PDB file of C-alpha atoms and ligand atoms in Angstrom:
ATOM      1  CA  MET M  11     103.764 120.911 131.736  1.00  0.00           C
ATOM      2  CA  PHE M  12     102.174 117.633 132.709  1.00  0.00           C
ATOM      3  CA  MET M  13     102.360 116.370 129.141  1.00  0.00           C
ATOM      4  CA  PHE M  14     106.033 117.260 129.023  1.00  0.00           C
ATOM      5  CA  LEU M  15     106.707 115.447 132.264  1.00  0.00           C
ATOM      6  CA  ALA M  16     104.708 112.428 131.188  1.00  0.00           C
ATOM      7  CA  ALA M  17     106.634 112.189 127.948  1.00  0.00           C
ATOM      8  CA  PHE M  18     109.915 112.721 129.712  1.00  0.00           C
ATOM      9  CA  GLN M  19     109.233 110.257 132.506  1.00  0.00           C
ATOM     10  CA  LEU M  20     108.172 107.604 130.059  1.00  0.00           C
ATOM     11  CA  GLN M  21     111.847 106.756 129.850  1.00  0.00           C
ATOM     12  CA  SER M  22     111.656 105.286 133.330  1.00  0.00           C
ATOM     13  CA  SER M  23     109.259 102.423 133.821  1.00  0.00           C
ATOM     14  CA  GLU M  24     108.524 103.124 137.482  1.00  0.00           C
ATOM     15  CA  CYS M  25     106.384 106.149 136.668  1.00  0.00           C
ATOM     16  CA  LEU M  26     104.049 104.209 134.426  1.00  0.00           C
ATOM     17  CA  ALA M  27     101.942 102.708 137.181  1.00  0.00           C
ATOM     18  CA  PHE M  28     101.451 106.182 138.545  1.00  0.00           C
ATOM     19  CA  ALA M  29     100.779 108.001 135.307  1.00  0.00           C
ATOM     20  CA  CYS M  30      98.640 105.411 133.666  1.00  0.00           C
ATOM     21  CA  SER M  31      96.426 103.134 135.663  1.00  0.00           C
ATOM     22  CA  GLU M  32      93.450 102.232 133.503  1.00  0.00           C
ATOM     23  CA  LYS M  33      93.773  99.730 130.689  1.00  0.00           C
ATOM     24  CA  SER M  34      92.656 100.999 127.279  1.00  0.00           C
ATOM     25  CA  ILE M  35      90.930  98.141 125.508  1.00  0.00           C
ATOM     26  CA  PHE M  36      90.477  97.822 121.757  1.00  0.00           C
ATOM     27  CA  ILE M  37      88.419  95.161 120.023  1.00  0.00           C
ATOM     28  CA  LEU M  38      89.656  94.059 116.597  1.00  0.00           C
ATOM     29  CA  ALA M  39      87.125  92.320 114.386  1.00  0.00           C
ATOM     30  CA  GLY M  40      86.296  91.549 110.797  1.00  0.00           C
ATOM     31  CA  GLN M  41      87.784  89.091 108.330  1.00  0.00           C
ATOM     32  CA  SER M  42      91.229  88.055 107.143  1.00  0.00           C
ATOM     33  CA  ASN M  43      92.769  91.464 106.539  1.00  0.00           C
ATOM     34  CA  MET M  44      92.042  92.411 110.139  1.00  0.00           C
ATOM     35  CA  ALA M  45      93.351  89.060 111.349  1.00  0.00           C
ATOM     36  CA  GLY M  46      96.455  89.654 109.189  1.00  0.00           C
ATOM     37  CA  ARG M  47      97.987  87.735 106.337  1.00  0.00           C
ATOM     38  CA  GLY M  48     101.043  89.954 105.896  1.00  0.00           C
ATOM     39  CA  GLY M  49     104.124  87.828 105.287  1.00  0.00           C
ATOM     40  CA  VAL M  50     102.190  84.588 104.797  1.00  0.00           C
ATOM     41  CA  ALA M  51     103.094  82.609 101.689  1.00  0.00           C
ATOM     42  CA  LYS M  52     102.278  78.988 100.911  1.00  0.00           C
ATOM     43  CA  GLY M  53     100.664  78.559 104.299  1.00  0.00           C
ATOM     44  CA  THR M  54     103.638  79.824 106.328  1.00  0.00           C
ATOM     45  CA  TRP M  55     104.337  83.158 107.962  1.00  0.00           C
ATOM     46  CA  ASP M  56     107.840  84.498 107.239  1.00  0.00           C
ATOM     47  CA  GLY M  57     108.294  85.674 110.847  1.00  0.00           C
ATOM     48  CA  CYS M  58     109.288  89.209 109.844  1.00  0.00           C
ATOM     49  CA  VAL M  59     108.200  91.760 112.452  1.00  0.00           C
ATOM     50  CA  PRO M  60     108.670  95.378 111.363  1.00  0.00           C
ATOM     51  CA  ARG M  61     109.900  97.810 113.981  1.00  0.00           C
ATOM     52  CA  GLU M  62     106.430  99.417 114.122  1.00  0.00           C
ATOM     53  CA  CYS M  63     104.927  96.071 115.183  1.00  0.00           C
ATOM     54  CA  ARG M  64     107.443  95.224 117.901  1.00  0.00           C
ATOM     55  CA  PRO M  65     106.164  93.944 121.230  1.00  0.00           C
ATOM     56  CA  ASP M  66     106.072  96.262 124.226  1.00  0.00           C
ATOM     57  CA  PRO M  67     105.325  95.338 127.846  1.00  0.00           C
ATOM     58  CA  ARG M  68     102.550  97.936 127.777  1.00  0.00           C
ATOM     59  CA  ILE M  69     100.738  96.223 124.890  1.00  0.00           C
ATOM     60  CA  LEU M  70      98.777  93.121 125.878  1.00  0.00           C
ATOM     61  CA  ARG M  71      96.495  90.817 123.983  1.00  0.00           C
ATOM     62  CA  LEU M  72      93.667  88.665 125.247  1.00  0.00           C
ATOM     63  CA  ASN M  73      94.637  85.223 123.994  1.00  0.00           C
ATOM     64  CA  ALA M  74      92.341  82.406 122.888  1.00  0.00           C
ATOM     65  CA  ASN M  75      92.065  81.226 126.511  1.00  0.00           C
ATOM     66  CA  LEU M  76      90.888  84.675 127.647  1.00  0.00           C
ATOM     67  CA  VAL M  77      94.187  85.359 129.410  1.00  0.00           C
ATOM     68  CA  TRP M  78      96.149  88.600 129.040  1.00  0.00           C
ATOM     69  CA  GLU M  79      99.679  88.179 127.732  1.00  0.00           C
ATOM     70  CA  GLU M  80     102.265  90.403 126.100  1.00  0.00           C
ATOM     71  CA  ALA M  81     101.050  90.964 122.546  1.00  0.00           C
ATOM     72  CA  ARG M  82     103.173  89.915 119.612  1.00  0.00           C
ATOM     73  CA  GLU M  83     102.703  88.985 115.983  1.00  0.00           C
ATOM     74  CA  PRO M  84     100.763  87.201 114.777  1.00  0.00           C
ATOM     75  CA  LEU M  85      98.192  88.919 116.961  1.00  0.00           C
ATOM     76  CA  HIS M  86      95.328  86.663 115.855  1.00  0.00           C
ATOM     77  CA  ALA M  87      97.199  83.382 116.400  1.00  0.00           C
ATOM     78  CA  GLY M  88      94.800  80.879 117.950  1.00  0.00           C
ATOM     79  CA  ILE M  89      91.825  83.157 117.318  1.00  0.00           C
ATOM     80  CA  ASP M  90      91.492  83.183 113.541  1.00  0.00           C
ATOM     81  CA  THR M  91      91.973  79.479 112.969  1.00  0.00           C
ATOM     82  CA  SER M  92      90.693  79.599 109.383  1.00  0.00           C
ATOM     83  CA  ASN M  93      94.193  79.980 107.927  1.00  0.00           C
ATOM     84  CA  PRO M  94      97.738  80.766 109.090  1.00  0.00           C
ATOM     85  CA  CYS M  95      97.951  84.302 110.462  1.00  0.00           C
ATOM     86  CA  GLY M  96     100.641  86.870 109.776  1.00  0.00           C
ATOM     87  CA  VAL M  97     100.964  90.601 110.277  1.00  0.00           C
ATOM     88  CA  GLY M  98      97.756  92.619 110.590  1.00  0.00           C
ATOM     89  CA  PRO M  99      97.183  96.253 111.580  1.00  0.00           C
ATOM     90  CA  GLY M 100      96.856  95.746 115.357  1.00  0.00           C
ATOM     91  CA  MET M 101     100.437  96.009 116.575  1.00  0.00           C
ATOM     92  CA  SER M 102     101.369  99.067 114.538  1.00  0.00           C
ATOM     93  CA  PHE M 103      98.082 100.645 115.674  1.00  0.00           C
ATOM     94  CA  ALA M 104      98.915  99.998 119.338  1.00  0.00           C
ATOM     95  CA  ASN M 105     102.525 101.167 119.093  1.00  0.00           C
ATOM     96  CA  LEU M 106     101.541 104.446 117.457  1.00  0.00           C
ATOM     97  CA  VAL M 107      98.666 105.138 119.849  1.00  0.00           C
ATOM     98  CA  LEU M 108     101.037 104.616 122.792  1.00  0.00           C
ATOM     99  CA  GLU M 109     103.671 106.827 121.250  1.00  0.00           C
ATOM    100  CA  ARG M 110     101.197 109.651 120.618  1.00  0.00           C
ATOM    101  CA  ASP M 111      99.315 109.382 123.894  1.00  0.00           C
ATOM    102  CA  PRO M 112     101.497 107.803 126.600  1.00  0.00           C
ATOM    103  CA  CYS M 113      98.791 108.488 129.196  1.00  0.00           C
ATOM    104  CA  LEU M 114      96.545 105.892 127.637  1.00  0.00           C
ATOM    105  CA  GLY M 115      98.578 103.524 129.786  1.00  0.00           C
ATOM    106  CA  VAL M 116      98.446  99.824 129.128  1.00  0.00           C
ATOM    107  CA  ILE M 117      96.799  98.854 125.868  1.00  0.00           C
ATOM    108  CA  GLY M 118      94.724  95.687 125.802  1.00  0.00           C
ATOM    109  CA  LEU M 119      94.076  94.293 122.337  1.00  0.00           C
ATOM    110  CA  VAL M 120      91.187  91.874 121.946  1.00  0.00           C
ATOM    111  CA  PRO M 121      91.573  90.125 118.590  1.00  0.00           C
ATOM    112  CA  CYS M 122      88.282  88.646 117.332  1.00  0.00           C
ATOM    113  CA  ALA M 123      88.549  88.608 113.511  1.00  0.00           C
ATOM    114  CA  PHE M 124      87.961  85.460 111.478  1.00  0.00           C
ATOM    115  CA  GLY M 125      88.941  84.861 107.854  1.00  0.00           C
ATOM    116  CA  GLY M 126      86.386  84.517 105.070  1.00  0.00           C
ATOM    117  CA  THR M 127      83.391  85.789 107.030  1.00  0.00           C
ATOM    118  CA  ASN M 128      80.559  87.766 105.485  1.00  0.00           C
ATOM    119  CA  ILE M 129      78.564  90.285 107.499  1.00  0.00           C
ATOM    120  CA  THR M 130      75.805  87.740 108.179  1.00  0.00           C
ATOM    121  CA  ARG M 131      78.300  85.638 110.128  1.00  0.00           C
ATOM    122  CA  TRP M 132      78.577  88.617 112.527  1.00  0.00           C
ATOM    123  CA  LYS M 133      74.859  89.075 113.043  1.00  0.00           C
ATOM    124  CA  ARG M 134      73.623  89.416 116.613  1.00  0.00           C
ATOM    125  CA  GLY M 135      73.314  85.962 118.190  1.00  0.00           C
ATOM    126  CA  SER M 136      75.784  84.309 115.807  1.00  0.00           C
ATOM    127  CA  GLU M 137      78.799  82.362 116.990  1.00  0.00           C
ATOM    128  CA  LEU M 138      81.278  85.113 116.083  1.00  0.00           C
ATOM    129  CA  TYR M 139      79.105  87.815 117.579  1.00  0.00           C
ATOM    130  CA  ASN M 140      78.792  85.885 120.829  1.00  0.00           C
ATOM    131  CA  ARG M 141      82.491  85.152 120.884  1.00  0.00           C
ATOM    132  CA  LEU M 142      83.244  88.843 120.487  1.00  0.00           C
ATOM    133  CA  LEU M 143      80.975  89.668 123.423  1.00  0.00           C
ATOM    134  CA  THR M 144      82.457  86.915 125.595  1.00  0.00           C
ATOM    135  CA  ARG M 145      85.952  88.164 124.842  1.00  0.00           C
ATOM    136  CA  ALA M 146      84.994  91.783 125.468  1.00  0.00           C
ATOM    137  CA  TYR M 147      83.444  90.957 128.857  1.00  0.00           C
ATOM    138  CA  ALA M 148      86.481  88.874 129.796  1.00  0.00           C
ATOM    139  CA  ALA M 149      88.734  91.774 128.818  1.00  0.00           C
ATOM    140  CA  LEU M 150      86.855  94.070 131.186  1.00  0.00           C
ATOM    141  CA  GLN M 151      87.041  91.671 134.100  1.00  0.00           C
ATOM    142  CA  ASP M 152      90.058  93.243 135.791  1.00  0.00           C
ATOM    143  CA  GLY M 153      89.173  96.815 134.944  1.00  0.00           C
ATOM    144  CA  GLY M 154      89.821  99.105 132.049  1.00  0.00           C
ATOM    145  CA  LYS M 155      87.685 100.672 129.397  1.00  0.00           C
ATOM    146  CA  ILE M 156      86.815  99.701 125.838  1.00  0.00           C
ATOM    147  CA  ARG M 157      88.035 102.649 123.783  1.00  0.00           C
ATOM    148  CA  ALA M 158      87.065 101.547 120.303  1.00  0.00           C
ATOM    149  CA  ILE M 159      86.268  98.758 117.908  1.00  0.00           C
ATOM    150  CA  LEU M 160      88.523  98.406 114.883  1.00  0.00           C
ATOM    151  CA  TRP M 161      86.611  96.773 112.031  1.00  0.00           C
ATOM    152  CA  TYR M 162      87.863  95.561 108.642  1.00  0.00           C
ATOM    153  CA  GLN M 163      85.434  93.323 106.800  1.00  0.00           C
ATOM    154  CA  GLY M 164      83.309  93.198 103.658  1.00  0.00           C
ATOM    155  CA  GLU M 165      85.330  91.449 100.962  1.00  0.00           C
ATOM    156  CA  SER M 166      83.038  88.430 101.314  1.00  0.00           C
ATOM    157  CA  ASP M 167      79.968  90.602 100.701  1.00  0.00           C
ATOM    158  CA  SER M 168      81.243  92.059  97.449  1.00  0.00           C
ATOM    159  CA  THR M 169      80.667  89.104  95.148  1.00  0.00           C
ATOM    160  CA  ASP M 170      76.892  89.269  94.870  1.00  0.00           C
ATOM    161  CA  GLU M 171      74.809  92.305  93.925  1.00  0.00           C
ATOM    162  CA  THR M 172      71.925  91.738  96.332  1.00  0.00           C
ATOM    163  CA  ARG M 173      74.258  91.090  99.269  1.00  0.00           C
ATOM    164  CA  ALA M 174      76.374  94.099  98.420  1.00  0.00           C
ATOM    165  CA  LYS M 175      73.273  96.271  98.402  1.00  0.00           C
ATOM    166  CA  MET M 176      72.177  94.837 101.754  1.00  0.00           C
ATOM    167  CA  TYR M 177      75.612  95.491 103.244  1.00  0.00           C
ATOM    168  CA  LYS M 178      75.015  98.990 104.551  1.00  0.00           C
ATOM    169  CA  MET M 179      71.880  97.998 106.418  1.00  0.00           C
ATOM    170  CA  ARG M 180      73.527  94.904 107.886  1.00  0.00           C
ATOM    171  CA  LEU M 181      76.641  96.825 108.881  1.00  0.00           C
ATOM    172  CA  ILE M 182      74.660  99.517 110.680  1.00  0.00           C
ATOM    173  CA  GLU M 183      72.610  96.876 112.448  1.00  0.00           C
ATOM    174  CA  PHE M 184      75.798  95.135 113.593  1.00  0.00           C
ATOM    175  CA  PHE M 185      77.360  98.366 114.882  1.00  0.00           C
ATOM    176  CA  LEU M 186      74.201  99.347 116.777  1.00  0.00           C
ATOM    177  CA  ASP M 187      73.724  95.857 118.233  1.00  0.00           C
ATOM    178  CA  ILE M 188      77.293  95.534 119.428  1.00  0.00           C
ATOM    179  CA  ARG M 189      77.250  98.978 121.032  1.00  0.00           C
ATOM    180  CA  ARG M 190      73.990  98.152 122.786  1.00  0.00           C
ATOM    181  CA  ASP M 191      75.277  94.801 124.053  1.00  0.00           C
ATOM    182  CA  LEU M 192      78.468  96.439 125.296  1.00  0.00           C
ATOM    183  CA  ALA M 193      76.320  99.103 126.993  1.00  0.00           C
ATOM    184  CA  SER M 194      78.311 101.779 125.212  1.00  0.00           C
ATOM    185  CA  PRO M 195      75.981 103.523 122.738  1.00  0.00           C
ATOM    186  CA  ALA M 196      78.600 106.024 121.569  1.00  0.00           C
ATOM    187  CA  LEU M 197      81.548 103.612 121.432  1.00  0.00           C
ATOM    188  CA  PRO M 198      83.949 104.796 118.697  1.00  0.00           C
ATOM    189  CA  ILE M 199      84.223 102.482 115.714  1.00  0.00           C
ATOM    190  CA  VAL M 200      87.072 102.877 113.256  1.00  0.00           C
ATOM    191  CA  GLN M 201      86.402 100.883 110.117  1.00  0.00           C
ATOM    192  CA  VAL M 202      88.344 100.274 106.934  1.00  0.00           C
ATOM    193  CA  ALA M 203      87.064 100.764 103.390  1.00  0.00           C
ATOM    194  CA  LEU M 204      88.155  97.829 101.250  1.00  0.00           C
ATOM    195  CA  ALA M 205      91.481  97.870  99.464  1.00  0.00           C
ATOM    196  CA  SER M 206      91.082  94.828  97.330  1.00  0.00           C
ATOM    197  CA  ASP M 207      88.778  94.004  94.499  1.00  0.00           C
ATOM    198  CA  VAL M 208      87.527  90.497  95.216  1.00  0.00           C
ATOM    199  CA  GLY M 209      84.029  90.808  93.845  1.00  0.00           C
ATOM    200  CA  PRO M 210      82.427  92.962  91.150  1.00  0.00           C
ATOM    201  CA  TYR M 211      80.328  94.837  93.712  1.00  0.00           C
ATOM    202  CA  PHE M 212      83.115  95.970  95.975  1.00  0.00           C
ATOM    203  CA  GLU M 213      82.422  99.634  95.150  1.00  0.00           C
ATOM    204  CA  VAL M 214      78.922  99.160  96.589  1.00  0.00           C
ATOM    205  CA  VAL M 215      80.455  97.793  99.787  1.00  0.00           C
ATOM    206  CA  ARG M 216      83.061 100.570  99.890  1.00  0.00           C
ATOM    207  CA  GLU M 217      80.333 103.173  99.490  1.00  0.00           C
ATOM    208  CA  ALA M 218      78.541 101.727 102.539  1.00  0.00           C
ATOM    209  CA  GLN M 219      81.782 101.850 104.525  1.00  0.00           C
ATOM    210  CA  LEU M 220      82.754 105.348 103.493  1.00  0.00           C
ATOM    211  CA  ARG M 221      79.246 106.673 104.177  1.00  0.00           C
ATOM    212  CA  THR M 222      77.964 104.727 107.157  1.00  0.00           C
ATOM    213  CA  GLU M 223      76.768 108.006 108.667  1.00  0.00           C
ATOM    214  CA  LEU M 224      76.588 107.009 112.309  1.00  0.00           C
ATOM    215  CA  PRO M 225      77.933 109.197 115.114  1.00  0.00           C
ATOM    216  CA  ASN M 226      81.446 108.179 116.216  1.00  0.00           C
ATOM    217  CA  VAL M 227      81.915 105.821 113.289  1.00  0.00           C
ATOM    218  CA  VAL M 228      84.843 106.837 111.126  1.00  0.00           C
ATOM    219  CA  CYS M 229      86.375 105.182 108.110  1.00  0.00           C
ATOM    220  CA  VAL M 230      89.930 104.993 106.845  1.00  0.00           C
ATOM    221  CA  ASP M 231      90.320 104.152 103.182  1.00  0.00           C
ATOM    222  CA  ALA M 232      92.717 101.293 102.450  1.00  0.00           C
ATOM    223  CA  MET M 233      92.390 101.766  98.708  1.00  0.00           C
ATOM    224  CA  GLY M 234      95.852 102.050  97.205  1.00  0.00           C
ATOM    225  CA  LEU M 235      97.623 100.073  99.912  1.00  0.00           C
ATOM    226  CA  GLU M 236      99.760  97.287  98.537  1.00  0.00           C
ATOM    227  CA  VAL M 237      98.136  93.897  98.040  1.00  0.00           C
ATOM    228  CA  LYS M 238     100.277  90.731  98.057  1.00  0.00           C
ATOM    229  CA  GLU M 239     101.636  89.391  94.810  1.00  0.00           C
ATOM    230  CA  ASN M 240      99.465  86.616  93.316  1.00  0.00           C
ATOM    231  CA  ASP M 241      96.818  87.379  95.903  1.00  0.00           C
ATOM    232  CA  THR M 242      93.950  89.688  95.026  1.00  0.00           C
ATOM    233  CA  LEU M 243      92.731  89.950  98.591  1.00  0.00           C
ATOM    234  CA  HIS M 244      95.393  90.404 101.237  1.00  0.00           C
ATOM    235  CA  LEU M 245      97.527  93.357 102.259  1.00  0.00           C
ATOM    236  CA  THR M 246     101.302  92.988 102.494  1.00  0.00           C
ATOM    237  CA  THR M 247     103.137  93.412 105.784  1.00  0.00           C
ATOM    238  CA  SER M 248     104.170  96.977 104.956  1.00  0.00           C
ATOM    239  CA  ALA M 249     100.611  97.839 103.909  1.00  0.00           C
ATOM    240  CA  GLN M 250      99.369  96.482 107.239  1.00  0.00           C
ATOM    241  CA  VAL M 251     101.899  98.637 109.100  1.00  0.00           C
ATOM    242  CA  GLN M 252     100.592 101.636 107.175  1.00  0.00           C
ATOM    243  CA  LEU M 253      96.975 100.700 107.858  1.00  0.00           C
ATOM    244  CA  GLY M 254      97.639 100.372 111.588  1.00  0.00           C
ATOM    245  CA  LYS M 255      98.997 103.922 111.592  1.00  0.00           C
ATOM    246  CA  MET M 256      95.946 105.176 109.686  1.00  0.00           C
ATOM    247  CA  LEU M 257      93.663 103.518 112.231  1.00  0.00           C
ATOM    248  CA  ALA M 258      95.650 105.049 115.091  1.00  0.00           C
ATOM    249  CA  ASN M 259      95.494 108.531 113.603  1.00  0.00           C
ATOM    250  CA  ALA M 260      91.755 108.209 112.980  1.00  0.00           C
ATOM    251  CA  PHE M 261      91.179 106.995 116.543  1.00  0.00           C
ATOM    252  CA  LEU M 262      93.242 109.820 118.020  1.00  0.00           C
ATOM    253  CA  ARG M 263      91.360 112.372 115.907  1.00  0.00           C
ATOM    254  CA  ILE M 264      87.974 111.320 117.275  1.00  0.00           C
ATOM    255  CA  GLY M 265      89.559 111.198 120.732  1.00  0.00           C
ATOM    256  CA  ILE M 266      87.398 110.107 123.677  1.00  0.00           C
TER     257      ILE M 266
HETATM  258  C1  NAG K 304      77.469  84.073 104.473  1.00  0.00           C
HETATM  259  O1  NAG K 304      78.369  82.999 104.655  1.00  0.00           O
HETATM  260  C2  NAG K 304      77.746  81.803 105.035  1.00  0.00           C
HETATM  261  C3  NAG K 304      78.805  80.786 105.397  1.00  0.00           C
HETATM  262  O2  NAG K 304      79.939  80.905 104.608  1.00  0.00           O
HETATM  263  C4  NAG K 304      76.821  81.353 103.924  1.00  0.00           C
HETATM  264  O3  NAG K 304      76.182  80.147 104.255  1.00  0.00           O
HETATM  265  C5  NAG K 304      75.774  82.433 103.692  1.00  0.00           C
HETATM  266  O4  NAG K 304      74.959  82.090 102.580  1.00  0.00           O
HETATM  267  C6  NAG K 304      76.414  83.782 103.450  1.00  0.00           C
HETATM  268  N1  NAG K 304      75.343  84.763 103.525  1.00  0.00           N
HETATM  269  C7  NAG K 304      75.319  85.917 102.880  1.00  0.00           C
HETATM  270  C8  NAG K 304      74.120  86.763 103.024  1.00  0.00           C
HETATM  271  O5  NAG K 304      76.273  86.304 102.200  1.00  0.00           O
HETATM  272  C1  NAG K 305     103.681  84.834  91.498  1.00  0.00           C
HETATM  273  O1  NAG K 305     103.388  84.078  90.343  1.00  0.00           O
HETATM  274  C2  NAG K 305     104.432  84.061  89.391  1.00  0.00           C
HETATM  275  C3  NAG K 305     103.922  83.325  88.154  1.00  0.00           C
HETATM  276  O2  NAG K 305     103.232  82.144  88.506  1.00  0.00           O
HETATM  277  C4  NAG K 305     105.672  83.391  90.012  1.00  0.00           C
HETATM  278  O3  NAG K 305     106.730  83.385  89.093  1.00  0.00           O
HETATM  279  C5  NAG K 305     106.075  84.189  91.266  1.00  0.00           C
HETATM  280  O4  NAG K 305     107.149  83.543  91.908  1.00  0.00           O
HETATM  281  C6  NAG K 305     104.907  84.300  92.227  1.00  0.00           C
HETATM  282  N1  NAG K 305     105.269  85.172  93.324  1.00  0.00           N
HETATM  283  C7  NAG K 305     105.092  84.838  94.615  1.00  0.00           C
HETATM  284  C8  NAG K 305     105.518  85.849  95.639  1.00  0.00           C
HETATM  285  O5  NAG K 305     104.609  83.789  94.969  1.00  0.00           O
END
């Protein structure tokens, strides 16, 4: 009955403050495919925003100045400054999560990804690691709860055999460190198994991602999603929309 009412009342904005008070925070991290390159060609984003990625007053992002604002594409603008950003998985993730579970309330996205980074760049104590923590703490400042980390990274570790073999150990270390530093030892992590073949050892990296074998760490497989023409690395806009939905479904399955 309550679910029915909640869904029904969602039509009117005045009930939202009542039904949904706590902000649900998601941290997005990894490299360029998490930051989003959908729709970017010759250094320019085409500005196309699919319906699934539309802004919504209930979806916020923590911007580069640690201020909440209404989220819109490109979600990582000002945060991944390595290259021009386009569409990533974050907005379609947030829109679907809200649609499926309106009582999650306001969604706060904390983009932290940075293009071209190998797993060592995310090691505890590194600049990116510290930035992620700073952003996560800032996100929690006015309340809310971190619901999950969304993680898509590893292309940069697939070019060298030794590094690819070290990937699983380094990934697990990163996940455990970040959970410890966020004081949330069971924090759900939804990661992505690589879609694109950048290095000869990408199957080794994929294997580590698909079989991380940690509690509350799940993996969605991006293999088969469309990669941009003349670009062996980056997902297209429509592939990113699809990936966001896969991440949302995986998150909703593990619940919490
Ligand atoms: C990771 O990337 C950094 C900077 O690009 C590089 O200096 C380092 O050798 C790489 N390390 C590994 C283990 O891949
Ligand atoms: C891809 O490369 C081919 C051959 O160089 C070119 O004709 C085509 O326009 C390129 N496509 C895009 C989307 O850049």
